[in-house]
Short mmCIF file of C-alpha atoms in Angstrom, two decimals:
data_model
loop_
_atom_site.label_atom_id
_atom_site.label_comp_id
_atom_site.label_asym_id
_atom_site.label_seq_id
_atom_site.Cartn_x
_atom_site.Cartn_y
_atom_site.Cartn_z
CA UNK A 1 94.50 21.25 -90.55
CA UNK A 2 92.48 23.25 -93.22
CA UNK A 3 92.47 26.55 -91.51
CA UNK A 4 89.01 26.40 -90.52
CA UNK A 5 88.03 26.71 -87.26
CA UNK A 6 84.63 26.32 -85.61
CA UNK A 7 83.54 26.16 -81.85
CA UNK A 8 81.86 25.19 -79.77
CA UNK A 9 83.35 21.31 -80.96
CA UNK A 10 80.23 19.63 -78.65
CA UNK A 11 77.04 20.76 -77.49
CA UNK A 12 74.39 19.06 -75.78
CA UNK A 13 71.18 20.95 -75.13
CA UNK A 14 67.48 20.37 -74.63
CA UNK A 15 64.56 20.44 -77.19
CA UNK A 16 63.05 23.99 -77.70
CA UNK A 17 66.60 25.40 -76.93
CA UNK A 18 68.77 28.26 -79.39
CA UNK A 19 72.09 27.69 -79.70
CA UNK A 20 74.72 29.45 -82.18
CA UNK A 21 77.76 27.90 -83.59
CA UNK A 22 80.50 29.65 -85.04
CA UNK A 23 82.55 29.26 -87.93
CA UNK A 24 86.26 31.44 -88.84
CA UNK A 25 86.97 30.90 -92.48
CA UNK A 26 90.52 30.22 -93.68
CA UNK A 27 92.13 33.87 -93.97
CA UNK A 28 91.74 35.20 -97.37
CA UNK A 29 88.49 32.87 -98.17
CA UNK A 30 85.01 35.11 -98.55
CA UNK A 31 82.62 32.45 -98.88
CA UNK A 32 81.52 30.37 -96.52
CA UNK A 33 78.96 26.89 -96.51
CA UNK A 34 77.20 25.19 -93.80
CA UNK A 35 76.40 21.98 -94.15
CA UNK A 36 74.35 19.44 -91.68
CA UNK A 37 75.43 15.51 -91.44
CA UNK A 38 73.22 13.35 -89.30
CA UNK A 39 74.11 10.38 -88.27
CA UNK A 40 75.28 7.70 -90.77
CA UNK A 41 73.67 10.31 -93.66
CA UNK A 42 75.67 12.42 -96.53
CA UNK A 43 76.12 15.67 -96.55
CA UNK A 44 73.03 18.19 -96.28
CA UNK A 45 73.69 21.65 -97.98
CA UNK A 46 71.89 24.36 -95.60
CA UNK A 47 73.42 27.45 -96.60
CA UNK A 48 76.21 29.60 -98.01
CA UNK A 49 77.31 33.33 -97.79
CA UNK A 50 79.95 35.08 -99.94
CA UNK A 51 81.63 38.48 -98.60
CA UNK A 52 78.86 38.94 -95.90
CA UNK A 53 75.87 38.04 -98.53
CA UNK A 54 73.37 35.28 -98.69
CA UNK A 55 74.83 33.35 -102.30
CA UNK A 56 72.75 30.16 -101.87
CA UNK A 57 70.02 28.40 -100.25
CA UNK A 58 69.66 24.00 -99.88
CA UNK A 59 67.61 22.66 -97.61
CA UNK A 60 67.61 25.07 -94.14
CA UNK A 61 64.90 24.67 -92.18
CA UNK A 62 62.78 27.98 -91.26
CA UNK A 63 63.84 27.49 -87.79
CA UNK A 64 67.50 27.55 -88.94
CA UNK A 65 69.47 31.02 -89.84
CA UNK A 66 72.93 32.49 -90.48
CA UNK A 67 74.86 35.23 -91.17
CA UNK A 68 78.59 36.32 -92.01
CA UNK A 69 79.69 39.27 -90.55
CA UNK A 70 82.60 42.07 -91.83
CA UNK A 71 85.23 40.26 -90.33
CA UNK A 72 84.19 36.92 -92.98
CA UNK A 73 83.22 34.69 -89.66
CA UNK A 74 79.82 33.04 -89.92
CA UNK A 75 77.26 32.28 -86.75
CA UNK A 76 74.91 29.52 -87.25
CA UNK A 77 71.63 29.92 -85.67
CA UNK A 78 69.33 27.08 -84.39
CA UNK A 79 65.98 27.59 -82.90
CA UNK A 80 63.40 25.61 -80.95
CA UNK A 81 65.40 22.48 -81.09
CA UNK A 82 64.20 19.40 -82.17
CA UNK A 83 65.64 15.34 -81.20
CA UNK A 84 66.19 15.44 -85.17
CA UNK A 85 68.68 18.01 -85.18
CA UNK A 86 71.30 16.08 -83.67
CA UNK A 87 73.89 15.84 -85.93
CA UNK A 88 77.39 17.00 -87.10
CA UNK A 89 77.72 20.71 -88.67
CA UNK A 90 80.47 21.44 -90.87
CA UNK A 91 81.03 24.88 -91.90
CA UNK A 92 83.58 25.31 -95.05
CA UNK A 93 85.31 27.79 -97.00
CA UNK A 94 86.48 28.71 -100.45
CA UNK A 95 87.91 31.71 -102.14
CA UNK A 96 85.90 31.59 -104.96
CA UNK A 97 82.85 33.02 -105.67
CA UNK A 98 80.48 29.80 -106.43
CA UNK A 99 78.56 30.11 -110.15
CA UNK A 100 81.68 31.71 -111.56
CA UNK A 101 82.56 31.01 -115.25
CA UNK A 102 83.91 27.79 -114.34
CA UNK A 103 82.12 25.86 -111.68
CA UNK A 104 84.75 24.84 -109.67
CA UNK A 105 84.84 25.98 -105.71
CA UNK A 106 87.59 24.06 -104.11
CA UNK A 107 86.33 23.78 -100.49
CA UNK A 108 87.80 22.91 -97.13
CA UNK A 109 85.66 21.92 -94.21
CA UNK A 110 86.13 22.46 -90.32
CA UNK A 111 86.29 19.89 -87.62
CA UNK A 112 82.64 20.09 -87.51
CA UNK A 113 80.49 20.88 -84.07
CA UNK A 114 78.71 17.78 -82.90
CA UNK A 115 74.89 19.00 -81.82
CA UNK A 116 73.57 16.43 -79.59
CA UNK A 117 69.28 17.71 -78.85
CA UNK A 118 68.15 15.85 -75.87
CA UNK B 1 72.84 20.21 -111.99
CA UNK B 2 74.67 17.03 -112.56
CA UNK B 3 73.51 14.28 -110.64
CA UNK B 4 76.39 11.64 -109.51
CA UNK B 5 76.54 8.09 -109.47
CA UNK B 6 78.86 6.26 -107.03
CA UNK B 7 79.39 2.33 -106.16
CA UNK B 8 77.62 2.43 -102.24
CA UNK B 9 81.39 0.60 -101.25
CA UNK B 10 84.59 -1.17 -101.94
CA UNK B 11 86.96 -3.20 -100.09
CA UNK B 12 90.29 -3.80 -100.98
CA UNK B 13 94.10 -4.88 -99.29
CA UNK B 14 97.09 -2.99 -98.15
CA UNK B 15 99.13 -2.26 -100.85
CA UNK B 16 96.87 -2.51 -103.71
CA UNK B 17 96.03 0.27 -105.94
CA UNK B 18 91.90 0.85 -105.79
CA UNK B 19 89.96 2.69 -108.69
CA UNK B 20 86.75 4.50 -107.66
CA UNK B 21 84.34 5.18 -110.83
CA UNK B 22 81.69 8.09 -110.40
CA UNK B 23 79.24 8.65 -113.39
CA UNK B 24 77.63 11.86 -114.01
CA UNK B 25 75.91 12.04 -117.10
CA UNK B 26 74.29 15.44 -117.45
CA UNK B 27 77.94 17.49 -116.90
CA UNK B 28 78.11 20.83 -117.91
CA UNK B 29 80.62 22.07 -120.32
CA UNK B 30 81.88 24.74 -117.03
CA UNK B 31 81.81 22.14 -114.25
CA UNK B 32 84.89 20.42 -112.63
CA UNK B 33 84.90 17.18 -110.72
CA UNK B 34 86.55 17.07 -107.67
CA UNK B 35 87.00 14.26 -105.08
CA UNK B 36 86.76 14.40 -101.29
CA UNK B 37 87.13 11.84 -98.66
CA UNK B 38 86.06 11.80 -95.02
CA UNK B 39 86.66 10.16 -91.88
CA UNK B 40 84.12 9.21 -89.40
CA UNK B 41 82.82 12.32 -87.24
CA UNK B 42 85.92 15.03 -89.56
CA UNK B 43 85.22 17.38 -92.03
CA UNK B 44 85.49 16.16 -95.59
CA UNK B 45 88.95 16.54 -96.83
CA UNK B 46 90.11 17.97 -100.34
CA UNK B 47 91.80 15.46 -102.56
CA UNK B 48 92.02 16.25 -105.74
CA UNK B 49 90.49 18.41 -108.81
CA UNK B 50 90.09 18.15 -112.47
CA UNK B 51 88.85 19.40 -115.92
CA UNK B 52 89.70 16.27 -118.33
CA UNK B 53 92.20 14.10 -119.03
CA UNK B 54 94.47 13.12 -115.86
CA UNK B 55 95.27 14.90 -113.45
CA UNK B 56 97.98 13.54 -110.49
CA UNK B 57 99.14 15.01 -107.38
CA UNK B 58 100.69 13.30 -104.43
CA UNK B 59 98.00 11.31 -103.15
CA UNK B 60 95.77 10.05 -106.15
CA UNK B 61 95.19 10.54 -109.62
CA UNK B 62 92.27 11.72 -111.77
CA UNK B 63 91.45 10.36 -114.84
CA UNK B 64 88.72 12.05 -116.78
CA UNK B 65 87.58 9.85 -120.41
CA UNK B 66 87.12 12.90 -123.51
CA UNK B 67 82.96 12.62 -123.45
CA UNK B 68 84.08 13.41 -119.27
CA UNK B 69 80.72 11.48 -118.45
CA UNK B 70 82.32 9.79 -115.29
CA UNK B 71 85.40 10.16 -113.69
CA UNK B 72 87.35 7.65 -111.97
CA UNK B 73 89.81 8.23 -108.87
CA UNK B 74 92.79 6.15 -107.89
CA UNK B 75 94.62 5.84 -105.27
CA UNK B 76 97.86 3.81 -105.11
CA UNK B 77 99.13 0.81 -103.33
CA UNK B 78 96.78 2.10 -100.03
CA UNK B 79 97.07 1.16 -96.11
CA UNK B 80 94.80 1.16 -93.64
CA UNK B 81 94.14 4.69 -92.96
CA UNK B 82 92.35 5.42 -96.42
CA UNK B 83 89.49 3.89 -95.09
CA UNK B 84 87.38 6.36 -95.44
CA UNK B 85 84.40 7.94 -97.52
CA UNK B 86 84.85 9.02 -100.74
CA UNK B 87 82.71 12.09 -102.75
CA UNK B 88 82.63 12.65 -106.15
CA UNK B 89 81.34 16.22 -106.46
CA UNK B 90 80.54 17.65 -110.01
CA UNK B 91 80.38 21.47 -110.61
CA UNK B 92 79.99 23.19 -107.51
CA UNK B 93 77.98 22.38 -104.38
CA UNK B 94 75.76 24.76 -104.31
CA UNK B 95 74.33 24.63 -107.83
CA UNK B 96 71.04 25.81 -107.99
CA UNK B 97 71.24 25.74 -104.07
CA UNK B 98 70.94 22.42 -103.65
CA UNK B 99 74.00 19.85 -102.53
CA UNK B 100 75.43 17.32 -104.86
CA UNK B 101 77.67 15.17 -102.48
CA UNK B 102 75.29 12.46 -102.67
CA UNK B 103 76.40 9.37 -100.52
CA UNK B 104 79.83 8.47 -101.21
CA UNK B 105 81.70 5.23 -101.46
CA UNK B 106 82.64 3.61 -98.18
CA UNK B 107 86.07 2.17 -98.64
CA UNK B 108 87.30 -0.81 -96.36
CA UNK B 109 91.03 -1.78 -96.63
CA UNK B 110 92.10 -4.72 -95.20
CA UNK B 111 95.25 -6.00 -93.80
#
């Protein structure tokens, strides 16, 4: 168990649909990544927030947004759903602030939320 | 932002040690390399971290050559359940906002 939590752990929906998934860091962490992983593909950066700021940006679609809120949890925000965005979602968490002196940012994923668009 | 290079798989028996080589080139003096390894449909999984030279802990060992242009994890005398993915990750993920996980190294062990 990492200490990450995310919900909803499956969600099936239609195209053109919103959903939101949520992410609870592991306590103490402040930065938090989202990441996409379709099936039988790597890894997909999307998007990372540090102490309730926006830190960095990969490859989020404009359809796609998140936030982290005062309390460190994130929400993950998909809009007008498409067949192609079914896929895993991991959301992870680090304690350190990524592009420090040393590049190093230890991170530990959740279970993931499995998106299924139909 | 240091682009890694990982064999696509590996297979390999219970009970033999297995050596996974990433090369990464274009390092920066700051970055660390760390490995992760996923399951099918889990979260990638910490293993381990390091700077140069060799790092252990209890489930693998780093060892990082002095120019610390690749990297090579190993992972003794394994079973069935390391079959897995394996990452090689260089600096951070998020350099320059883009993701450096690349695609891993599928490794099969066999009874």
């Amino acid at each position: 168990d990492s200490g990450v939590t995310q919900t909803p752990k499956h969600l099936i929906t239609a195209t053109g649909q919103r959903v939101t998934l949520r992410c609870s860091p592991r306590s103490g962490d402040l930065s938090v990544y989202w990441y996409q992983q379709s099936l039988d593909q790597g890894l997909q950066f999307l998007i990372q927030y540090y102490n309730g700021e926006e830190r960095a940006k990969g490859n989020i679609l404009e359809r796609f947004s998140a936030q982290q809120f005062p309390d460190l949890h994130s929400e993950l925000n998909l809009s007008s759903l498409e067949l192609g965005d079914s896929a895993l979602y991991f959301c992870a968490s680090s304690a350190q602030l990524a592009g420090g002196p040393m590049r190093t940012d230890t991170q530990y994923f959740g279970p993931g939320t499995r998106l299924t668009v139909l | 932002l240091a682009k890694t290079t990982q064999p696509i798989s590996m297979d390999s028996y219970e009970g033999q040690e297995v050596n996974i080589t990433c090369s990464h080139n274009n390092i920066a003096t700051n970055d660390y390399i760390t490995w992760y390894q996923q399951f099918p449909s889990q979260g990638p999984r910490f293993i381990i971290q390091g700077y140069k030279t060799k790092v252990t802990n209890e489930v693998a060992s780093l060892f990082i050559p002095a120019d610390r242009k690749s990297s090579t994890l190993s992972l003794p005398r394994v079973s069935l359940s390391d079959t897995a993915v394996y990452y090689c990750l260089v600096g951070t993920p998020t350099n320059a906002g883009k993701s450096t996980f690349g695609d891993g190294t599928t490794l099969t062990v066999k009874p």
